[in-house]
Amino acid sequence: MHQDFSPEVTAVLDGVRDLLPTFRERAEEGDRLRVIPDASIKELEETGFFRLLQPKRYGGLEADPVAFYTAVRDIASADGSTGWVSSVVGVHPWQVALFDDKAQQAVWGADQSVRLSSSYAPTGKAVLTEGGFKLSGKWSFSSGSDHCSWVLLGGLVFNEEGQVVDFRTFMVPREKYQVVDVWNVVGLRGTGSNDIVVEETFIPEEFTLSMGETGQCKGPGQAVNTSDLYKLPFHSIFTSTIATPIIGMAKGAYAEHVEMQQKRVRAAYLGEKASLDPFAAVRIARASSEIDAAWALLMNNIREEQAHVAKGEPIPLELRLRVRRDQVLGTARSIEAIDALFEASGGRALAEGTYLQRAWRDSHAGRVHAANDPERALQMYGGQQFGHKVDPGMY
């Protein structure tokens, strides 16, 4: 059952759910190719998924972010890699909407279905120059980059004296960067999270965003994209984008575990039916509660932020920190549920082709993402409760 989403958005969610069996069937192909199959990206595009957070001015739906996260969760419940790529590529139109309209026009003016990948860690270097920046460097883990014609890159900005004066996101077209195939991993194999290399190139000022300004929920694109959607905090939107696929993986793992246990006969326990084991029932109850809690807290926090924006109020720092607290703990809850279900599923869960073993690998791979660093997020929340100073721009 859908929430009160518009008919257009509801149609996207229905279209996505119709694709779930296909995505599950293609999961092994994605693992083998180390990239999401082109057919899956095309089918998602046809549902309108990639336009959920895109401005209406450029053919998008400006949808409720909860609708976007719902679609991502469902996709990941069928295949973790497809869910991960759909999430991180699908969220980028939200940030593009914050750029100067000249940049938006360059991306979507001729083709409103253009997609972008990203790598936000400031591993590249940008030097101030007249009218913009000279950018160069190498960035890792740009998920879905094979399916994209632009990339968003994080970089420290240096002045002529070599001093760091800013941290910006740079929007770079495909002809100015290389994708280097390095993605040989054990989890999230299908995400194609390859390296991006930029030889020194000029990036105009309009094709950049200061993370300091973004941290204040501001951006030049708000002058033309006035929806409340684009007034939410960057770190709330993007870290939830990383947690949601893992919650979806837990949802898929739960469904497969229950199905397995209904059919399983435990030879080591004199032919006992697993479905009659009271301890198996307890494990299922605990796992389902952890998964539901992870999702409910994540969405409730976004709803609270939306309520402040709707009233024209600044979003309290404590709420922004709570988003991060519950996001990292939501990831942890989901992975703990997957671990418990996997361990209780018996040897058949180890077989290639099962969702459970893939979810186990994919979720642990997703946990190492910087957005899922629990200690840092929890320390900030707890420290703020003690009156420690926290930079709101980071949350």
mmCIF file of C-alpha atoms in Angstrom:
data_model
loop_
_atom_site.group_PDB
_atom_site.id
_atom_site.type_symbol
_atom_site.label_atom_id
_atom_site.label_comp_id
_atom_site.label_asym_id
_atom_site.label_seq_id
_atom_site.Cartn_x
_atom_site.Cartn_y
_atom_site.Cartn_z
ATOM 1 C CA MET A 1 0.000 0.000 0.000
ATOM 2 C CA HIS A 2 1.349 3.421 -0.982
ATOM 3 C CA GLN A 3 1.306 6.544 1.125
ATOM 4 C CA ASP A 4 -0.293 9.735 -0.175
ATOM 5 C CA PHE A 5 2.000 10.067 -3.173
ATOM 6 C CA SER A 6 0.871 11.636 -6.426
ATOM 7 C CA PRO A 7 -0.538 9.326 -9.137
ATOM 8 C CA GLU A 8 2.625 9.872 -11.222
ATOM 9 C CA VAL A 9 4.887 8.865 -8.323
ATOM 10 C CA THR A 10 2.663 5.912 -7.410
ATOM 11 C CA ALA A 11 2.950 4.719 -11.007
ATOM 12 C CA VAL A 12 6.759 4.786 -10.699
ATOM 13 C CA LEU A 13 6.644 2.705 -7.499
ATOM 14 C CA ASP A 14 4.292 0.216 -9.121
ATOM 15 C CA GLY A 15 6.551 -0.006 -12.162
ATOM 16 C CA VAL A 16 9.590 -0.631 -9.969
ATOM 17 C CA ARG A 17 7.840 -3.408 -8.060
ATOM 18 C CA ASP A 18 6.888 -5.113 -11.318
ATOM 19 C CA LEU A 19 10.603 -5.302 -12.149
ATOM 20 C CA LEU A 20 11.730 -6.944 -8.896
ATOM 21 C CA PRO A 21 11.579 -10.585 -10.106
ATOM 22 C CA THR A 22 13.653 -9.622 -13.151
ATOM 23 C CA PHE A 23 16.262 -7.843 -11.043
ATOM 24 C CA ARG A 24 16.545 -10.889 -8.817
ATOM 25 C CA GLU A 25 17.067 -13.149 -11.822
ATOM 26 C CA ARG A 26 19.802 -10.842 -13.157
ATOM 27 C CA ALA A 27 21.723 -10.591 -9.869
ATOM 28 C CA GLU A 28 24.233 -13.295 -10.791
ATOM 29 C CA GLU A 29 24.788 -11.663 -14.177
ATOM 30 C CA GLY A 30 25.593 -8.372 -12.471
ATOM 31 C CA ASP A 31 28.051 -10.112 -10.150
ATOM 32 C CA ARG A 32 29.736 -11.752 -13.129
ATOM 33 C CA LEU A 33 29.894 -8.580 -15.225
ATOM 34 C CA ARG A 34 30.837 -6.425 -12.191
ATOM 35 C CA VAL A 35 28.328 -3.851 -13.419
ATOM 36 C CA ILE A 36 24.540 -3.549 -13.504
ATOM 37 C CA PRO A 37 23.226 -4.946 -16.809
ATOM 38 C CA ASP A 38 22.233 -2.239 -19.295
ATOM 39 C CA ALA A 39 18.751 -3.725 -19.521
ATOM 40 C CA SER A 40 18.101 -3.065 -15.821
ATOM 41 C CA ILE A 41 19.119 0.589 -16.100
ATOM 42 C CA LYS A 42 16.937 1.009 -19.181
ATOM 43 C CA GLU A 43 13.945 -0.571 -17.444
ATOM 44 C CA LEU A 44 14.378 1.655 -14.388
ATOM 45 C CA GLU A 45 14.600 4.684 -16.647
ATOM 46 C CA GLU A 46 11.366 3.684 -18.373
ATOM 47 C CA THR A 47 9.513 3.585 -15.041
ATOM 48 C CA GLY A 48 10.585 7.189 -14.341
ATOM 49 C CA PHE A 49 12.637 6.156 -11.322
ATOM 50 C CA PHE A 50 15.662 8.319 -12.135
ATOM 51 C CA ARG A 51 13.397 11.395 -12.406
ATOM 52 C CA LEU A 52 11.866 11.088 -8.941
ATOM 53 C CA LEU A 53 14.099 13.778 -7.401
ATOM 54 C CA GLN A 54 14.676 15.722 -10.640
ATOM 55 C CA PRO A 55 13.210 19.242 -10.980
ATOM 56 C CA LYS A 56 9.924 19.531 -12.853
ATOM 57 C CA ARG A 57 11.549 22.224 -14.995
ATOM 58 C CA TYR A 58 13.627 19.441 -16.530
ATOM 59 C CA GLY A 59 11.028 16.710 -16.819
ATOM 60 C CA GLY A 60 11.311 15.442 -13.261
ATOM 61 C CA LEU A 61 8.704 14.633 -10.629
ATOM 62 C CA GLU A 62 10.091 16.536 -7.599
ATOM 63 C CA ALA A 63 8.796 13.600 -5.582
ATOM 64 C CA ASP A 64 8.642 13.133 -1.837
ATOM 65 C CA PRO A 65 12.062 11.701 -0.853
ATOM 66 C CA VAL A 66 10.218 8.999 1.103
ATOM 67 C CA ALA A 67 8.875 7.741 -2.236
ATOM 68 C CA PHE A 68 12.418 7.640 -3.594
ATOM 69 C CA TYR A 69 13.694 5.719 -0.572
ATOM 70 C CA THR A 70 10.738 3.320 -0.792
ATOM 71 C CA ALA A 71 11.622 2.492 -4.390
ATOM 72 C CA VAL A 72 15.296 2.003 -3.501
ATOM 73 C CA ARG A 73 14.447 -0.269 -0.576
ATOM 74 C CA ASP A 74 12.283 -2.432 -2.831
ATOM 75 C CA ILE A 75 14.924 -2.652 -5.583
ATOM 76 C CA ALA A 76 17.593 -3.675 -3.065
ATOM 77 C CA SER A 77 15.278 -6.351 -1.680
ATOM 78 C CA ALA A 78 15.611 -8.031 -5.086
ATOM 79 C CA ASP A 79 19.311 -7.323 -5.695
ATOM 80 C CA GLY A 80 21.669 -5.351 -3.469
ATOM 81 C CA SER A 81 23.907 -4.066 -6.262
ATOM 82 C CA THR A 82 20.999 -2.813 -8.353
ATOM 83 C CA GLY A 83 19.538 -1.164 -5.264
ATOM 84 C CA TRP A 84 22.850 0.500 -4.426
ATOM 85 C CA VAL A 85 23.390 1.915 -7.927
ATOM 86 C CA SER A 86 19.781 3.026 -8.282
ATOM 87 C CA SER A 87 20.090 4.855 -4.964
ATOM 88 C CA VAL A 88 23.362 6.699 -5.501
ATOM 89 C CA VAL A 89 22.692 7.532 -9.167
ATOM 90 C CA GLY A 90 19.044 8.336 -8.496
ATOM 91 C CA VAL A 91 19.821 10.867 -5.756
ATOM 92 C CA HIS A 92 22.157 13.001 -7.878
ATOM 93 C CA PRO A 93 19.396 14.969 -9.641
ATOM 94 C CA TRP A 94 18.564 16.356 -6.192
ATOM 95 C CA GLN A 95 22.025 17.879 -5.885
ATOM 96 C CA VAL A 96 22.183 19.019 -9.515
ATOM 97 C CA ALA A 97 19.043 21.051 -8.741
ATOM 98 C CA LEU A 98 21.155 23.096 -6.300
ATOM 99 C CA PHE A 99 23.717 24.097 -8.942
ATOM 100 C CA ASP A 100 23.544 27.288 -10.973
ATOM 101 C CA ASP A 101 20.934 26.921 -13.719
ATOM 102 C CA LYS A 102 23.671 27.136 -16.354
ATOM 103 C CA ALA A 103 24.988 23.805 -15.059
ATOM 104 C CA GLN A 104 21.494 22.294 -14.937
ATOM 105 C CA GLN A 105 20.942 23.368 -18.538
ATOM 106 C CA ALA A 106 24.235 21.734 -19.565
ATOM 107 C CA VAL A 107 23.174 18.439 -17.992
ATOM 108 C CA TRP A 108 19.489 18.244 -18.935
ATOM 109 C CA GLY A 109 18.959 20.886 -21.620
ATOM 110 C CA ALA A 110 19.324 18.506 -24.563
ATOM 111 C CA ASP A 111 18.486 15.211 -22.835
ATOM 112 C CA GLN A 112 16.445 15.027 -19.646
ATOM 113 C CA SER A 113 17.421 11.393 -19.063
ATOM 114 C CA VAL A 114 21.123 12.153 -18.475
ATOM 115 C CA ARG A 115 22.588 10.435 -15.398
ATOM 116 C CA LEU A 116 25.505 11.302 -13.099
ATOM 117 C CA SER A 117 27.755 9.231 -10.844
ATOM 118 C CA SER A 118 29.878 10.621 -8.007
ATOM 119 C CA SER A 119 32.858 10.343 -5.702
ATOM 120 C CA TYR A 120 32.735 12.952 -2.951
ATOM 121 C CA ALA A 121 35.895 12.233 -0.953
ATOM 122 C CA PRO A 122 38.178 15.239 -1.621
ATOM 123 C CA THR A 123 41.016 13.196 -3.121
ATOM 124 C CA GLY A 124 41.411 15.560 -6.077
ATOM 125 C CA LYS A 125 42.877 19.030 -6.117
ATOM 126 C CA ALA A 126 41.332 22.258 -7.400
ATOM 127 C CA VAL A 127 43.243 25.507 -7.841
ATOM 128 C CA LEU A 128 41.532 28.882 -8.067
ATOM 129 C CA THR A 129 41.835 30.534 -11.459
ATOM 130 C CA GLU A 130 39.977 33.238 -13.352
ATOM 131 C CA GLY A 131 36.322 32.287 -13.768
ATOM 132 C CA GLY A 132 36.615 28.936 -12.042
ATOM 133 C CA PHE A 133 39.052 26.183 -11.062
ATOM 134 C CA LYS A 134 41.741 23.913 -12.478
ATOM 135 C CA LEU A 135 40.791 20.409 -11.338
ATOM 136 C CA SER A 136 42.892 17.237 -11.392
ATOM 137 C CA GLY A 137 43.220 13.957 -9.511
ATOM 138 C CA LYS A 138 41.925 10.436 -8.994
ATOM 139 C CA TRP A 139 38.741 9.466 -7.173
ATOM 140 C CA SER A 140 37.624 5.983 -6.106
ATOM 141 C CA PHE A 141 34.328 4.124 -5.761
ATOM 142 C CA SER A 142 32.148 5.911 -8.358
ATOM 143 C CA SER A 143 29.227 3.479 -8.381
ATOM 144 C CA GLY A 144 27.300 3.137 -11.641
ATOM 145 C CA SER A 145 29.837 5.258 -13.532
ATOM 146 C CA ASP A 146 29.553 3.068 -16.659
ATOM 147 C CA HIS A 147 25.938 4.189 -17.005
ATOM 148 C CA CYS A 148 26.583 7.908 -16.569
ATOM 149 C CA SER A 149 27.786 10.786 -18.755
ATOM 150 C CA TRP A 150 28.661 13.248 -15.948
ATOM 151 C CA VAL A 151 30.317 12.870 -12.560
ATOM 152 C CA LEU A 152 30.174 14.850 -9.301
ATOM 153 C CA LEU A 153 33.590 15.001 -7.626
ATOM 154 C CA GLY A 154 34.707 16.340 -4.261
ATOM 155 C CA GLY A 155 37.832 18.457 -4.129
ATOM 156 C CA LEU A 156 39.753 20.766 -1.829
ATOM 157 C CA VAL A 157 40.282 24.235 -3.292
ATOM 158 C CA PHE A 158 43.736 25.799 -3.010
ATOM 159 C CA ASN A 159 44.685 29.417 -3.576
ATOM 160 C CA GLU A 160 47.903 30.553 -5.276
ATOM 161 C CA GLU A 161 49.751 30.339 -1.950
ATOM 162 C CA GLY A 162 48.817 26.661 -1.602
ATOM 163 C CA GLN A 163 46.353 27.216 1.228
ATOM 164 C CA VAL A 164 43.046 25.320 1.416
ATOM 165 C CA VAL A 165 40.223 27.857 1.081
ATOM 166 C CA ASP A 166 37.164 25.699 0.320
ATOM 167 C CA PHE A 167 35.744 22.212 -0.202
ATOM 168 C CA ARG A 168 33.585 21.965 -3.313
ATOM 169 C CA THR A 169 31.673 19.553 -5.495
ATOM 170 C CA PHE A 170 32.705 19.754 -9.160
ATOM 171 C CA MET A 171 30.395 18.737 -11.997
ATOM 172 C CA VAL A 172 32.471 17.216 -14.816
ATOM 173 C CA PRO A 173 31.280 16.011 -18.272
ATOM 174 C CA ARG A 174 32.289 12.595 -19.620
ATOM 175 C CA GLU A 175 34.769 13.930 -22.160
ATOM 176 C CA LYS A 176 36.881 15.381 -19.323
ATOM 177 C CA TYR A 177 37.383 12.221 -17.243
ATOM 178 C CA GLN A 178 38.325 8.568 -17.570
ATOM 179 C CA VAL A 179 36.663 5.592 -15.875
ATOM 180 C CA VAL A 180 39.335 3.098 -14.807
ATOM 181 C CA ASP A 181 38.148 -0.492 -14.250
ATOM 182 C CA VAL A 182 39.444 -1.555 -10.827
ATOM 183 C CA TRP A 183 36.295 -3.020 -9.222
ATOM 184 C CA ASN A 184 37.294 -6.582 -8.263
ATOM 185 C CA VAL A 185 35.607 -7.188 -4.913
ATOM 186 C CA VAL A 186 33.619 -9.737 -2.896
ATOM 187 C CA GLY A 187 30.509 -7.640 -2.181
ATOM 188 C CA LEU A 188 28.402 -5.219 -4.209
ATOM 189 C CA ARG A 189 30.217 -6.689 -7.190
ATOM 190 C CA GLY A 190 27.597 -5.478 -9.650
ATOM 191 C CA THR A 191 27.932 -1.800 -8.749
ATOM 192 C CA GLY A 192 30.890 -1.108 -11.050
ATOM 193 C CA SER A 193 32.315 1.308 -8.461
ATOM 194 C CA ASN A 194 35.373 2.190 -10.502
ATOM 195 C CA ASP A 195 37.973 4.956 -10.316
ATOM 196 C CA ILE A 196 37.607 8.363 -11.956
ATOM 197 C CA VAL A 197 40.710 10.112 -13.295
ATOM 198 C CA VAL A 198 40.806 13.766 -14.339
ATOM 199 C CA GLU A 199 43.828 15.281 -16.039
ATOM 200 C CA GLU A 200 44.065 18.992 -15.297
ATOM 201 C CA THR A 201 40.952 20.630 -16.727
ATOM 202 C CA PHE A 202 39.083 23.896 -16.281
ATOM 203 C CA ILE A 203 35.758 23.792 -14.415
ATOM 204 C CA PRO A 204 33.698 27.028 -14.530
ATOM 205 C CA GLU A 205 32.487 28.487 -11.228
ATOM 206 C CA GLU A 206 28.844 27.765 -12.168
ATOM 207 C CA PHE A 207 29.625 24.047 -12.353
ATOM 208 C CA THR A 208 30.675 23.866 -8.688
ATOM 209 C CA LEU A 209 28.997 23.942 -5.281
ATOM 210 C CA SER A 210 30.647 24.964 -2.030
ATOM 211 C CA MET A 211 30.027 22.301 0.609
ATOM 212 C CA GLY A 212 29.953 25.076 3.198
ATOM 213 C CA GLU A 213 26.942 26.585 1.468
ATOM 214 C CA THR A 214 25.375 23.184 0.878
ATOM 215 C CA GLY A 215 25.738 22.442 4.595
ATOM 216 C CA GLN A 216 23.556 25.493 5.263
ATOM 217 C CA CYS A 217 20.812 24.015 3.023
ATOM 218 C CA LYS A 218 21.590 26.606 0.342
ATOM 219 C CA GLY A 219 22.510 26.559 -3.318
ATOM 220 C CA PRO A 220 22.165 28.905 -6.307
ATOM 221 C CA GLY A 221 19.738 26.500 -7.958
ATOM 222 C CA GLN A 222 17.128 27.292 -5.298
ATOM 223 C CA ALA A 223 16.450 30.521 -7.188
ATOM 224 C CA VAL A 224 14.782 28.496 -9.942
ATOM 225 C CA ASN A 225 13.926 25.256 -8.104
ATOM 226 C CA THR A 226 11.794 26.552 -5.259
ATOM 227 C CA SER A 227 10.291 23.266 -4.013
ATOM 228 C CA ASP A 228 10.752 22.432 -0.320
ATOM 229 C CA LEU A 229 12.438 19.232 -1.551
ATOM 230 C CA TYR A 230 15.597 21.213 -2.330
ATOM 231 C CA LYS A 231 15.764 22.856 1.112
ATOM 232 C CA LEU A 232 16.533 19.664 3.015
ATOM 233 C CA PRO A 233 20.065 19.029 4.361
ATOM 234 C CA PHE A 234 22.519 17.445 1.926
ATOM 235 C CA HIS A 235 23.924 15.104 4.571
ATOM 236 C CA SER A 236 20.467 13.879 5.584
ATOM 237 C CA ILE A 237 19.466 13.119 1.999
ATOM 238 C CA PHE A 238 22.744 11.511 0.960
ATOM 239 C CA THR A 239 23.485 9.400 4.043
ATOM 240 C CA SER A 240 19.920 8.051 3.983
ATOM 241 C CA THR A 241 20.623 7.167 0.363
ATOM 242 C CA ILE A 242 23.460 4.910 1.580
ATOM 243 C CA ALA A 243 21.513 3.304 4.443
ATOM 244 C CA THR A 244 18.342 2.550 2.485
ATOM 245 C CA PRO A 245 19.763 -0.139 0.154
ATOM 246 C CA ILE A 246 21.117 -2.020 3.163
ATOM 247 C CA ILE A 247 17.701 -1.923 4.829
ATOM 248 C CA GLY A 248 16.324 -3.250 1.541
ATOM 249 C CA MET A 249 18.871 -6.076 1.551
ATOM 250 C CA ALA A 250 17.705 -7.009 5.048
ATOM 251 C CA LYS A 251 14.109 -7.003 3.828
ATOM 252 C CA GLY A 252 15.015 -9.377 1.008
ATOM 253 C CA ALA A 253 17.092 -11.601 3.287
ATOM 254 C CA TYR A 254 14.198 -11.834 5.739
ATOM 255 C CA ALA A 255 11.761 -12.898 3.002
ATOM 256 C CA GLU A 256 14.096 -15.603 1.710
ATOM 257 C CA HIS A 257 14.912 -16.880 5.200
ATOM 258 C CA VAL A 258 11.233 -17.281 6.087
ATOM 259 C CA GLU A 259 10.590 -19.100 2.810
ATOM 260 C CA MET A 260 13.566 -21.411 3.423
ATOM 261 C CA GLN A 261 12.499 -22.239 6.969
ATOM 262 C CA GLN A 262 8.980 -23.141 5.874
ATOM 263 C CA LYS A 263 10.451 -25.876 3.658
ATOM 264 C CA ARG A 264 13.480 -26.879 5.714
ATOM 265 C CA VAL A 265 13.779 -30.211 7.499
ATOM 266 C CA ARG A 266 16.698 -30.323 9.952
ATOM 267 C CA ALA A 267 18.432 -33.683 9.514
ATOM 268 C CA ALA A 268 20.694 -33.081 12.509
ATOM 269 C CA TYR A 269 17.620 -32.761 14.731
ATOM 270 C CA LEU A 270 15.888 -36.035 13.758
ATOM 271 C CA GLY A 271 13.964 -34.560 10.854
ATOM 272 C CA GLU A 272 12.467 -31.670 12.814
ATOM 273 C CA LYS A 273 10.678 -29.106 10.679
ATOM 274 C CA ALA A 274 12.398 -25.743 11.088
ATOM 275 C CA SER A 275 9.030 -24.008 11.022
ATOM 276 C CA LEU A 276 8.150 -25.798 14.285
ATOM 277 C CA ASP A 277 11.339 -24.735 16.066
ATOM 278 C CA PRO A 278 10.390 -22.080 18.673
ATOM 279 C CA PHE A 279 13.904 -20.632 18.584
ATOM 280 C CA ALA A 280 13.611 -20.115 14.825
ATOM 281 C CA ALA A 281 10.405 -18.172 15.424
ATOM 282 C CA VAL A 282 12.133 -15.977 18.002
ATOM 283 C CA ARG A 283 14.992 -15.200 15.600
ATOM 284 C CA ILE A 284 12.520 -14.214 12.904
ATOM 285 C CA ALA A 285 10.634 -11.943 15.297
ATOM 286 C CA ARG A 286 13.814 -10.219 16.455
ATOM 287 C CA ALA A 287 15.118 -9.712 12.911
ATOM 288 C CA SER A 288 11.832 -8.307 11.637
ATOM 289 C CA SER A 289 11.687 -5.835 14.516
ATOM 290 C CA GLU A 290 15.232 -4.587 13.841
ATOM 291 C CA ILE A 291 14.491 -4.110 10.131
ATOM 292 C CA ASP A 292 11.202 -2.320 10.821
ATOM 293 C CA ALA A 293 12.872 -0.067 13.414
ATOM 294 C CA ALA A 294 15.676 0.878 11.026
ATOM 295 C CA TRP A 295 13.178 1.906 8.349
ATOM 296 C CA ALA A 296 10.708 3.659 10.650
ATOM 297 C CA LEU A 297 13.352 5.842 12.302
ATOM 298 C CA LEU A 298 14.964 6.783 9.001
ATOM 299 C CA MET A 299 11.669 7.863 7.447
ATOM 300 C CA ASN A 300 10.305 9.528 10.577
ATOM 301 C CA ASN A 301 13.368 11.745 10.804
ATOM 302 C CA ILE A 302 13.030 12.832 7.177
ATOM 303 C CA ARG A 303 9.360 13.621 7.842
ATOM 304 C CA GLU A 304 10.343 15.810 10.814
ATOM 305 C CA GLU A 305 12.850 17.722 8.695
ATOM 306 C CA GLN A 306 10.215 18.219 6.011
ATOM 307 C CA ALA A 307 7.804 19.615 8.609
ATOM 308 C CA HIS A 308 10.316 22.294 9.639
ATOM 309 C CA VAL A 309 10.977 23.235 6.017
ATOM 310 C CA ALA A 310 7.239 23.470 5.291
ATOM 311 C CA LYS A 311 6.893 25.989 8.140
ATOM 312 C CA GLY A 312 9.855 28.014 6.915
ATOM 313 C CA GLU A 313 11.822 27.106 10.032
ATOM 314 C CA PRO A 314 15.521 26.182 10.220
ATOM 315 C CA ILE A 315 16.035 22.488 10.907
ATOM 316 C CA PRO A 316 17.389 22.079 14.462
ATOM 317 C CA LEU A 317 20.938 20.787 14.696
ATOM 318 C CA GLU A 318 19.816 18.094 17.137
ATOM 319 C CA LEU A 319 17.418 16.713 14.513
ATOM 320 C CA ARG A 320 20.094 16.745 11.818
ATOM 321 C CA LEU A 321 22.413 14.854 14.152
ATOM 322 C CA ARG A 322 19.609 12.433 14.994
ATOM 323 C CA VAL A 323 19.226 11.687 11.289
ATOM 324 C CA ARG A 324 22.882 10.624 11.233
ATOM 325 C CA ARG A 325 22.554 8.715 14.515
ATOM 326 C CA ASP A 326 19.606 6.675 13.299
ATOM 327 C CA GLN A 327 21.057 6.278 9.821
ATOM 328 C CA VAL A 328 24.260 4.582 11.007
ATOM 329 C CA LEU A 329 22.351 2.540 13.590
ATOM 330 C CA GLY A 330 19.770 1.607 10.951
ATOM 331 C CA THR A 331 22.594 0.206 8.844
ATOM 332 C CA ALA A 332 23.929 -1.681 11.873
ATOM 333 C CA ARG A 333 20.489 -3.048 12.774
ATOM 334 C CA SER A 334 19.928 -4.271 9.235
ATOM 335 C CA ILE A 335 23.291 -6.006 8.988
ATOM 336 C CA GLU A 336 22.833 -7.631 12.394
ATOM 337 C CA ALA A 337 19.467 -8.946 11.195
ATOM 338 C CA ILE A 338 21.033 -10.296 7.992
ATOM 339 C CA ASP A 339 23.824 -11.960 9.993
ATOM 340 C CA ALA A 340 21.354 -13.623 12.359
ATOM 341 C CA LEU A 341 19.149 -14.877 9.527
ATOM 342 C CA PHE A 342 22.101 -16.094 7.473
ATOM 343 C CA GLU A 343 23.596 -18.000 10.409
ATOM 344 C CA ALA A 344 20.249 -19.645 11.154
ATOM 345 C CA SER A 345 19.474 -20.680 7.574
ATOM 346 C CA GLY A 346 21.626 -23.778 7.311
ATOM 347 C CA GLY A 347 24.116 -24.862 4.673
ATOM 348 C CA ARG A 348 21.770 -24.294 1.735
ATOM 349 C CA ALA A 349 22.064 -20.544 2.266
ATOM 350 C CA LEU A 350 25.715 -20.815 1.184
ATOM 351 C CA ALA A 351 24.812 -21.919 -2.323
ATOM 352 C CA GLU A 352 25.530 -19.598 -5.226
ATOM 353 C CA GLY A 353 22.322 -18.043 -6.447
ATOM 354 C CA THR A 354 20.684 -17.620 -3.057
ATOM 355 C CA TYR A 355 19.699 -14.105 -2.093
ATOM 356 C CA LEU A 356 20.885 -14.636 1.488
ATOM 357 C CA GLN A 357 24.564 -15.190 0.743
ATOM 358 C CA ARG A 358 24.573 -12.265 -1.667
ATOM 359 C CA ALA A 359 22.834 -9.995 0.845
ATOM 360 C CA TRP A 360 25.378 -11.039 3.471
ATOM 361 C CA ARG A 361 28.273 -10.092 1.168
ATOM 362 C CA ASP A 362 26.651 -6.939 -0.214
ATOM 363 C CA SER A 363 25.550 -5.539 3.140
ATOM 364 C CA HIS A 364 28.992 -5.909 4.672
ATOM 365 C CA ALA A 365 30.491 -4.268 1.591
ATOM 366 C CA GLY A 366 28.057 -1.377 1.977
ATOM 367 C CA ARG A 367 28.910 -0.988 5.634
ATOM 368 C CA VAL A 368 32.450 0.196 4.845
ATOM 369 C CA HIS A 369 31.133 3.303 3.074
ATOM 370 C CA ALA A 370 32.190 6.473 4.899
ATOM 371 C CA ALA A 371 28.535 7.409 5.511
ATOM 372 C CA ASN A 372 28.179 4.272 7.629
ATOM 373 C CA ASP A 373 31.013 5.141 10.041
ATOM 374 C CA PRO A 374 29.085 4.700 13.316
ATOM 375 C CA GLU A 375 31.539 6.064 15.874
ATOM 376 C CA ARG A 376 31.897 9.465 14.218
ATOM 377 C CA ALA A 377 28.149 10.021 13.840
ATOM 378 C CA LEU A 378 27.330 8.754 17.325
ATOM 379 C CA GLN A 379 30.088 10.786 18.939
ATOM 380 C CA MET A 380 28.733 13.947 17.316
ATOM 381 C CA TYR A 381 25.207 13.254 18.541
ATOM 382 C CA GLY A 382 26.305 12.342 22.068
ATOM 383 C CA GLY A 383 28.750 15.226 22.261
ATOM 384 C CA GLN A 384 26.064 17.701 21.258
ATOM 385 C CA GLN A 385 23.934 16.446 24.162
ATOM 386 C CA PHE A 386 26.819 17.435 26.470
ATOM 387 C CA GLY A 387 27.040 20.877 24.922
ATOM 388 C CA HIS A 388 30.042 20.206 22.688
ATOM 389 C CA LYS A 389 30.279 22.482 19.657
ATOM 390 C CA VAL A 390 29.316 20.781 16.378
ATOM 391 C CA ASP A 391 29.675 22.230 12.880
ATOM 392 C CA PRO A 392 26.133 22.119 11.425
ATOM 393 C CA GLY A 393 27.575 22.232 7.921
ATOM 394 C CA MET A 394 28.802 18.664 8.343
ATOM 395 C CA TYR A 395 25.330 17.357 9.177
#
